[in-house]
Coordinates of C-alpha atoms and ligand atoms in Angstrom, one line a residue:
M1 CA 0.0 0.0 0.0
S2 CA 1.4 3.4 -0.9
T3 CA 1.5 6.0 1.8
E4 CA -0.8 8.2 -0.4
N5 CA -3.6 5.7 0.0
L6 CA -3.3 5.6 3.8
T7 CA -6.0 7.4 5.7
Y8 CA -4.9 9.4 8.7
A9 CA -6.3 6.8 11.0
D10 CA -4.3 4.1 9.2
Q11 CA -1.2 5.9 10.0
T12 CA -1.9 6.1 13.7
T13 CA -3.8 3.0 14.6
T14 CA -0.6 1.2 15.4
D15 CA 0.5 3.9 17.9
G16 CA 1.5 1.9 21.0
G17 CA -0.9 -0.8 20.0
T18 CA -3.9 1.3 21.0
K19 CA -6.8 1.8 18.7
I20 CA -7.3 5.4 17.5
W21 CA -10.7 6.9 16.4
R22 CA -11.0 6.7 12.6
G23 CA -12.9 10.0 12.1
K24 CA -11.3 13.3 12.7
L25 CA -14.4 14.5 14.5
T26 CA -15.0 11.3 16.5
F27 CA -13.2 12.5 19.6
I28 CA -15.2 15.7 19.7
M29 CA -18.4 13.8 19.2
A30 CA -17.5 11.1 21.7
A31 CA -16.3 13.5 24.3
A32 CA -19.4 15.8 23.7
G33 CA -21.5 12.6 23.9
S34 CA -19.9 11.9 27.3
A35 CA -20.3 15.4 28.5
V36 CA -23.9 15.9 27.3
G37 CA -26.1 13.7 29.4
L38 CA -28.6 13.5 32.3
G39 CA -26.4 16.2 33.9
N40 CA -27.4 18.7 31.2
L41 CA -30.9 17.7 30.6
W42 CA -32.2 16.5 33.9
K43 CA -29.9 17.8 36.6
F44 CA -28.9 21.3 35.3
P45 CA -32.4 22.6 34.9
Y46 CA -33.5 21.4 38.3
I47 CA -30.5 22.5 40.3
A48 CA -30.6 25.9 38.5
G49 CA -34.3 26.0 39.4
E50 CA -33.6 25.1 43.1
N51 CA -30.8 27.6 43.4
G52 CA -32.6 30.6 42.1
G53 CA -31.6 30.7 38.4
G54 CA -29.4 33.5 37.0
A55 CA -26.7 33.9 39.6
F56 CA -26.2 30.2 39.9
V57 CA -25.9 29.9 36.1
L58 CA -23.3 32.6 36.1
V59 CA -21.2 30.8 38.7
Y60 CA -21.5 27.6 36.8
L61 CA -20.3 29.3 33.6
A62 CA -17.3 30.8 35.4
C63 CA -16.4 27.3 36.7
I64 CA -16.5 25.9 33.2
L65 CA -14.2 28.6 31.9
L66 CA -11.8 28.9 34.8
F67 CA -11.2 25.3 35.6
G68 CA -13.4 23.1 33.4
I69 CA -11.5 23.9 30.2
P70 CA -7.9 23.8 31.6
L71 CA -8.7 20.4 33.3
M72 CA -10.2 19.1 30.1
M73 CA -7.0 20.0 28.2
A74 CA -5.0 18.3 30.9
E75 CA -7.0 15.1 30.8
I76 CA -7.0 14.9 27.0
G77 CA -3.2 15.4 27.1
I78 CA -2.7 12.8 29.8
G79 CA -4.6 10.2 27.8
R80 CA -3.2 11.0 24.4
S81 CA 0.4 11.3 25.3
T82 CA 0.4 7.9 27.0
R83 CA -2.3 6.0 25.1
H84 CA -3.2 4.2 28.3
N85 CA -6.1 3.7 30.6
A86 CA -6.3 6.3 33.4
V87 CA -4.4 4.3 36.0
D88 CA -1.5 3.4 33.8
A89 CA -1.5 6.9 32.2
F90 CA -0.8 8.5 35.6
G91 CA 1.6 5.7 36.4
T92 CA 3.6 6.1 33.2
L93 CA 3.8 9.9 33.4
A94 CA 4.8 9.8 37.1
G95 CA 7.5 7.2 36.3
K96 CA 9.0 9.4 33.5
A97 CA 8.9 12.4 35.7
G98 CA 10.8 10.5 38.4
A99 CA 7.9 11.0 40.8
N100 CA 6.2 8.7 43.3
P101 CA 4.5 5.8 41.5
L102 CA 1.6 6.2 43.9
W103 CA 0.4 9.1 41.7
K104 CA -1.4 6.4 39.8
G105 CA -3.8 6.3 42.7
I106 CA -5.4 9.4 41.2
G107 CA -6.1 7.4 38.1
G108 CA -7.6 4.7 40.3
L109 CA -9.8 7.3 42.1
A110 CA -11.0 8.5 38.7
V111 CA -11.9 5.0 37.5
T112 CA -13.7 4.3 40.7
T113 CA -15.6 7.6 40.3
S114 CA -16.8 6.7 36.8
Y115 CA -17.8 3.2 38.0
L116 CA -19.8 4.5 41.0
I117 CA -21.5 7.2 38.9
L118 CA -22.5 4.6 36.3
S119 CA -24.1 2.5 39.1
F120 CA -26.7 5.1 39.7
Y121 CA -26.7 6.7 36.3
I122 CA -28.2 3.5 34.8
V123 CA -31.1 3.7 37.3
V124 CA -32.0 7.3 36.3
A125 CA -31.5 6.3 32.6
G126 CA -34.0 3.5 33.3
W127 CA -36.5 6.1 34.5
C128 CA -36.1 7.9 31.1
L129 CA -36.7 4.6 29.2
Y130 CA -39.7 3.9 31.3
Y131 CA -41.1 7.4 30.7
F132 CA -40.5 7.1 27.0
W133 CA -42.5 3.9 27.1
I134 CA -45.4 5.2 29.1
T135 CA -45.6 8.5 27.3
A136 CA -45.6 6.8 23.9
N137 CA -48.3 4.6 25.2
G138 CA -50.5 7.6 25.9
T139 CA -50.5 7.4 29.7
F140 CA -50.4 11.2 29.9
T141 CA -52.9 11.9 27.1
A142 CA -55.4 9.1 27.2
T143 CA -56.9 10.0 30.6
T144 CA -59.2 13.0 30.8
T145 CA -57.8 14.5 33.9
V146 CA -54.1 14.6 34.2
D147 CA -53.0 16.7 37.2
T148 CA -50.0 16.9 39.5
A149 CA -51.5 14.3 41.7
F150 CA -51.6 11.9 38.7
T151 CA -48.1 12.7 37.4
G152 CA -46.7 12.8 40.9
G153 CA -48.4 9.5 41.7
T154 CA -47.0 7.9 38.6
F155 CA -43.4 9.0 39.5
E156 CA -43.8 7.9 43.1
S157 CA -45.2 4.5 42.1
L158 CA -42.2 4.0 39.8
L159 CA -39.8 4.8 42.6
A160 CA -41.7 2.5 45.0
D161 CA -41.5 -0.4 42.6
P162 CA -38.1 -2.2 42.6
V163 CA -39.1 -4.7 39.9
T164 CA -39.8 -2.0 37.3
L165 CA -36.8 0.0 38.3
I166 CA -34.5 -3.0 37.9
T167 CA -36.1 -4.1 34.6
F168 CA -35.6 -0.7 32.9
S169 CA -32.1 -0.2 34.3
V170 CA -31.1 -3.6 33.2
I171 CA -32.4 -3.0 29.7
F172 CA -30.3 0.2 29.6
L173 CA -27.3 -1.6 31.0
L174 CA -27.5 -4.4 28.4
I175 CA -27.6 -1.8 25.6
T176 CA -24.5 -0.2 27.0
F177 CA -22.9 -3.7 27.4
A178 CA -23.6 -4.5 23.7
I179 CA -22.0 -1.3 22.5
I180 CA -18.9 -1.5 24.7
S181 CA -18.2 -5.2 24.1
S182 CA -18.3 -4.6 20.3
G183 CA -15.1 -2.6 20.6
I184 CA -13.8 1.0 20.4
E185 CA -14.3 1.3 16.6
K186 CA -17.1 -1.0 15.8
G187 CA -19.0 -0.3 19.0
I188 CA -18.4 3.1 20.5
E189 CA -17.4 5.0 17.3
K190 CA -20.2 3.6 15.2
A191 CA -22.8 4.2 17.9
I192 CA -21.6 7.8 18.6
N193 CA -21.7 8.6 14.8
W194 CA -25.5 7.8 14.9
L195 CA -26.5 8.9 18.3
M196 CA -25.0 12.4 18.5
P197 CA -26.6 13.8 15.3
S198 CA -30.0 12.4 16.4
L199 CA -29.6 13.9 19.8
M200 CA -28.9 17.4 18.3
L201 CA -31.8 17.1 16.0
M202 CA -34.3 16.1 18.7
L203 CA -33.1 19.0 20.9
A204 CA -33.5 21.5 18.0
V205 CA -37.1 20.2 17.4
L206 CA -37.9 20.5 21.1
I207 CA -36.7 24.0 21.6
G208 CA -38.8 25.1 18.6
Y209 CA -41.8 23.4 20.1
S210 CA -41.2 25.0 23.5
A211 CA -40.6 28.5 22.0
A212 CA -43.9 28.2 20.0
N213 CA -46.0 27.0 23.0
G214 CA -44.4 28.4 26.1
N215 CA -43.4 31.6 27.9
F216 CA -40.0 32.1 26.5
E217 CA -39.4 35.5 28.0
A218 CA -40.0 34.3 31.6
A219 CA -37.5 31.5 31.0
V220 CA -34.8 33.8 29.6
N221 CA -35.3 36.1 32.6
F222 CA -35.1 33.3 35.0
L223 CA -31.9 31.8 33.6
F224 CA -30.0 34.9 32.8
N225 CA -31.1 37.6 35.3
A226 CA -28.5 37.2 38.1
D227 CA -29.7 38.0 41.6
F228 CA -26.8 37.3 43.9
S229 CA -28.8 37.6 47.0
K230 CA -30.3 34.2 46.2
L231 CA -26.9 32.6 45.9
S232 CA -26.0 30.5 49.0
S233 CA -22.5 28.9 49.7
E234 CA -24.2 25.5 49.2
A235 CA -25.2 26.7 45.7
I236 CA -21.6 27.5 44.9
F237 CA -20.4 24.1 46.0
I238 CA -23.1 22.5 43.9
A239 CA -22.1 24.6 40.9
I240 CA -18.4 23.5 41.2
G241 CA -19.4 19.9 41.5
H242 CA -21.7 20.1 38.6
S243 CA -19.2 21.8 36.4
F244 CA -16.9 18.7 36.8
F245 CA -19.8 16.3 36.4
T246 CA -21.2 17.9 33.3
L247 CA -17.8 18.0 31.6
S248 CA -17.1 14.4 32.6
L249 CA -13.9 15.5 34.4
A250 CA -12.0 13.8 37.2
S251 CA -13.7 10.5 36.3
A252 CA -11.3 8.9 33.8
S253 CA -13.7 9.2 30.8
I254 CA -11.9 12.0 29.1
I255 CA -8.4 10.5 29.8
T256 CA -9.6 7.2 28.4
Y257 CA -11.2 8.7 25.3
G258 CA -8.1 11.0 24.9
A259 CA -6.0 7.8 24.5
Y260 CA -7.9 7.1 21.3
M261 CA -7.6 10.6 19.9
P262 CA -5.6 11.1 16.7
A263 CA -2.2 12.6 17.3
K264 CA -2.7 15.6 15.1
S265 CA -5.9 17.1 16.5
S266 CA -5.5 20.3 18.5
I267 CA -6.1 19.8 22.2
T268 CA -7.1 23.5 22.9
K269 CA -9.6 23.7 20.1
T270 CA -11.1 20.3 21.0
A271 CA -11.4 21.2 24.7
F272 CA -13.2 24.5 23.8
A273 CA -15.4 22.7 21.3
V274 CA -16.5 20.0 23.8
A275 CA -17.1 22.5 26.7
G276 CA -18.9 24.8 24.3
I277 CA -21.3 22.1 23.0
D278 CA -21.9 20.9 26.6
T279 CA -22.7 24.4 27.9
L280 CA -24.9 25.2 24.9
V281 CA -26.9 22.0 25.4
A282 CA -27.4 22.7 29.1
L283 CA -28.6 26.3 28.4
T284 CA -30.8 25.0 25.5
A285 CA -32.3 22.3 27.8
G286 CA -33.2 25.1 30.2
L287 CA -34.7 27.1 27.4
A288 CA -36.7 24.1 26.2
I289 CA -38.1 23.3 29.7
F290 CA -38.6 26.5 31.6
P291 CA -40.9 28.3 29.0
L292 CA -43.3 25.4 29.4
V293 CA -42.9 25.4 33.2
F294 CA -43.7 29.1 33.4
Q295 CA -46.5 29.0 30.8
F296 CA -48.3 26.4 33.0
G297 CA -47.6 28.3 36.3
L298 CA -45.5 25.4 37.7
E299 CA -42.7 25.6 40.3
P300 CA -39.2 26.0 38.7
G301 CA -37.6 24.7 41.9
A302 CA -39.5 21.4 41.9
G303 CA -36.3 19.4 42.2
P304 CA -35.5 16.1 40.7
G305 CA -39.1 15.5 39.8
L306 CA -39.2 18.6 37.5
M307 CA -38.6 16.4 34.5
F308 CA -40.8 13.5 35.5
I309 CA -43.7 15.2 37.3
S310 CA -44.0 18.7 35.8
L311 CA -43.2 17.9 32.2
P312 CA -45.7 15.1 31.7
L313 CA -48.4 17.4 33.0
I314 CA -47.5 19.9 30.4
F315 CA -47.3 17.3 27.6
S316 CA -50.8 16.1 28.5
D317 CA -52.2 19.5 27.8
M318 CA -50.4 20.5 24.6
P319 CA -50.8 19.9 20.9
Y320 CA -49.0 16.7 19.9
G321 CA -48.0 16.3 23.5
Q322 CA -47.8 12.5 23.2
L323 CA -45.4 12.7 20.2
F324 CA -43.2 15.5 21.7
G325 CA -43.3 14.0 25.1
S326 CA -42.0 10.7 23.7
V327 CA -39.3 12.4 21.6
F328 CA -38.3 14.3 24.8
F329 CA -37.8 11.1 26.9
F330 CA -36.2 9.3 24.0
M331 CA -33.7 12.2 23.7
L332 CA -32.9 11.8 27.4
F333 CA -32.3 8.1 26.9
I334 CA -29.9 8.7 24.0
A335 CA -28.0 11.4 25.9
A336 CA -27.7 9.1 28.9
L337 CA -26.5 6.3 26.6
T338 CA -23.6 8.2 25.1
S339 CA -22.5 9.2 28.7
A340 CA -22.9 5.7 30.0
I341 CA -20.7 4.4 27.3
S342 CA -18.0 6.8 28.4
L343 CA -18.6 5.8 32.0
M344 CA -18.1 2.1 31.4
E345 CA -15.1 2.4 29.1
P346 CA -12.5 3.4 31.8
T347 CA -13.2 0.3 33.9
V348 CA -13.2 -2.0 30.9
A349 CA -10.0 -0.5 29.5
W350 CA -8.3 -0.8 32.9
L351 CA -9.5 -4.4 33.5
E352 CA -8.4 -5.5 30.0
R353 CA -4.9 -4.3 30.6
R354 CA -4.5 -5.1 34.3
F355 CA -5.6 -8.7 34.1
S356 CA -5.0 -9.3 30.3
L357 CA -8.7 -10.0 29.8
R358 CA -10.5 -10.2 26.5
R359 CA -12.7 -7.1 25.9
R360 CA -15.9 -9.2 26.1
T361 CA -14.9 -10.7 29.4
A362 CA -13.9 -7.4 30.9
T363 CA -17.2 -5.8 29.8
F364 CA -19.2 -8.7 31.1
L365 CA -17.5 -8.6 34.5
T366 CA -18.0 -4.8 34.7
T367 CA -21.7 -5.1 33.7
L368 CA -22.5 -7.8 36.1
S369 CA -20.8 -6.1 39.1
L370 CA -22.4 -2.8 38.2
W371 CA -25.8 -4.4 38.2
V372 CA -25.2 -5.6 41.8
V373 CA -24.0 -2.2 43.0
S374 CA -27.0 -0.5 41.2
L375 CA -29.3 -2.5 43.4
G376 CA -28.2 -0.2 46.3
T377 CA -29.6 2.8 44.4
V378 CA -32.8 1.0 43.4
F379 CA -33.5 -0.2 47.0
S380 CA -32.6 3.2 48.5
L381 CA -35.6 4.5 46.6
N382 CA -38.0 2.2 48.3
I383 CA -37.4 -0.7 50.7
W384 CA -34.0 0.7 52.0
N385 CA -35.1 4.4 52.2
S386 CA -33.1 5.2 55.3
P387 CA -30.0 7.4 55.8
V388 CA -26.7 5.6 55.6
F389 CA -24.2 8.4 55.3
F390 CA -24.3 12.0 56.3
G391 CA -28.0 11.7 56.7
K392 CA -28.4 10.8 53.1
T393 CA -29.7 7.6 51.5
F394 CA -27.4 5.4 49.5
F395 CA -28.3 7.0 46.2
D396 CA -28.0 10.6 47.5
A397 CA -24.7 9.8 49.2
L398 CA -23.2 8.2 46.1
D399 CA -24.2 11.2 44.0
Y400 CA -22.8 13.6 46.6
V401 CA -19.6 11.8 47.3
T402 CA -18.7 11.3 43.6
A403 CA -19.7 14.7 42.2
N404 CA -18.6 16.8 45.1
V405 CA -15.9 14.9 47.1
F406 CA -14.1 12.5 44.7
M407 CA -14.3 14.9 41.8
S408 CA -12.9 17.9 43.7
I409 CA -10.0 15.8 45.1
G410 CA -9.4 14.3 41.6
A411 CA -9.5 17.8 40.0
I412 CA -7.0 19.4 42.4
A413 CA -4.7 16.4 42.2
T414 CA -4.7 16.4 38.4
A415 CA -3.9 20.1 38.4
V416 CA -1.1 19.7 40.8
F417 CA 0.2 16.7 38.9
C418 CA 0.3 18.6 35.5
G419 CA 1.4 21.9 37.0
Y420 CA 4.1 20.7 39.4
V421 CA 5.0 17.1 39.0
L422 CA 5.3 16.7 35.2
K423 CA 8.5 18.0 33.6
R424 CA 8.5 20.6 30.9
P425 CA 9.5 18.2 28.1
Q426 CA 6.5 16.0 29.1
L427 CA 4.2 19.0 28.8
D428 CA 5.8 19.8 25.4
A429 CA 5.0 16.2 24.3
M430 CA 1.5 16.4 25.6
F431 CA 0.8 19.7 23.8
S432 CA 2.8 18.9 20.6
T433 CA -0.1 20.1 18.6
D434 CA -0.5 23.4 20.5
P435 CA 2.8 24.5 21.9
Q436 CA 1.7 28.1 22.0
A437 CA -1.0 27.2 24.6
I438 CA 1.5 25.8 27.2
P439 CA 2.2 29.1 29.1
V440 CA -1.4 29.9 29.5
F441 CA -2.3 26.3 30.3
R442 CA 0.5 26.2 32.9
F443 CA -0.6 29.4 34.6
F444 CA -4.2 28.1 34.9
I445 CA -3.4 24.6 36.0
R446 CA -0.7 25.7 38.5
Y447 CA -2.5 28.6 40.2
V448 CA -6.0 29.2 39.1
V449 CA -7.4 25.7 39.2
P450 CA -6.1 24.5 42.6
A451 CA -6.6 27.8 44.3
F452 CA -10.1 28.3 43.0
V453 CA -11.3 24.8 43.7
A454 CA -9.8 24.8 47.2
V455 CA -11.0 28.2 48.2
L456 CA -14.5 27.6 46.8
V457 CA -14.7 24.2 48.5
I458 CA -13.5 25.6 51.9
A459 CA -15.9 28.5 51.6
A460 CA -18.8 26.3 50.8
L461 CA -18.0 23.9 53.7
Ligands
LIG1 N1 -21.3 14.4 31.9 C1 -22.3 13.5 32.1 C2 -23.6 14.2 32.3 O1 -23.6 15.5 32.3 O2 -24.7 13.6 32.4 C3 -22.1 12.5 33.3 C4 -20.7 12.0 33.3 C5 -20.3 11.2 32.2 C6 -19.9 12.2 34.4 C7 -19.0 10.7 32.2 C8 -18.6 11.7 34.4 C9 -18.2 11.0 33.3 F1 -17.0 10.5 33.4

């Protein structure tokens, strides 16, 4: 074969024996698929609602810009320059820098974080699948009177029913299993190439629908009018945690995907693109949901039930509500799926290498054990609805510990590692595509990220 006929991917697939994405845009789509998920569509609107809107949104945007983007650059660089899973990536870099090999513990923490998040993520994704099913079946349009008591009752009965919760989370888990076990190219890349464009299309349709049928002005006002008197320190803590969660940082996904990124793509442009898409989707989700909430005089701070209690009420009363409601929940399912893929890959990639397992075996073991852990979340919603940790149920504690504690520790440690432990030639190798970005990157990662995260966390505590 002459070199002229080689595609770019052909020239790089042999790099360190690790598979590299074929398409130039695959990394951006896969990382954006990881970032855009239930965090944007389900969590962001309700935490923005609970924390007063505008001022919270502003803090969240500042977090994305000040430490989200630098950390994303760091994680892509760590993955791509080593072409390893997160644990070995930290281990290899620490070894080359002559630092303590225990730094690979940060990789271990990140893999653990992704694994634990996935254990409850599949349960919430199961709710989305269930809601797609019942909305498409006409549950919210067939009955003559659909009111909050009805939609609230429907949601409560779902949470109270372990069998349905397990059934739908298992369906979701098996779909994730099927994609991951088919491999990086044939499974993940192929799925992402279909799922991401469909997701964007559905979101565009829904925002048009919402703008036509809802109170758009009230929504814009709520999301962008900053009233700092409503901002509590708890809200700041939540905004920091959420900025990590929404960008999939400190949880090994970006490092793992970075390992499959072509050597010639710019890290800076990619990080800005991924963070930009993620932020745009979160704001768009707010702009698709709140106009309807305000139009129908509902409570924006309704909490986690916003999506599952308030929205069905609205869909029951609107033109083509059954159709748009179904599209909405299907979109949530697709968004959750692209994130779940990225949450499972770090554990599978690590297991494959650590125990020399076949991909299928590693995926099977991960899936099976995840199912067992997910039962903790399922039961904490019904038969085990008692506080186990810090006065929180198992599910709430997992969510809190991963998004706020583990991710903050992981983020500060990653920043210190890149800013102080790695040697300059290692940074040069990491940023071979963007050498001009190194001084700014170094400044942010050395001073801004650790100081900001530490001060905000201390202030919030
Ligand atoms: N970013 C995803 C969301 O917003 O739903 C969640 C997530 C995916 C967190 C992957 C962490 C991760 F590694």
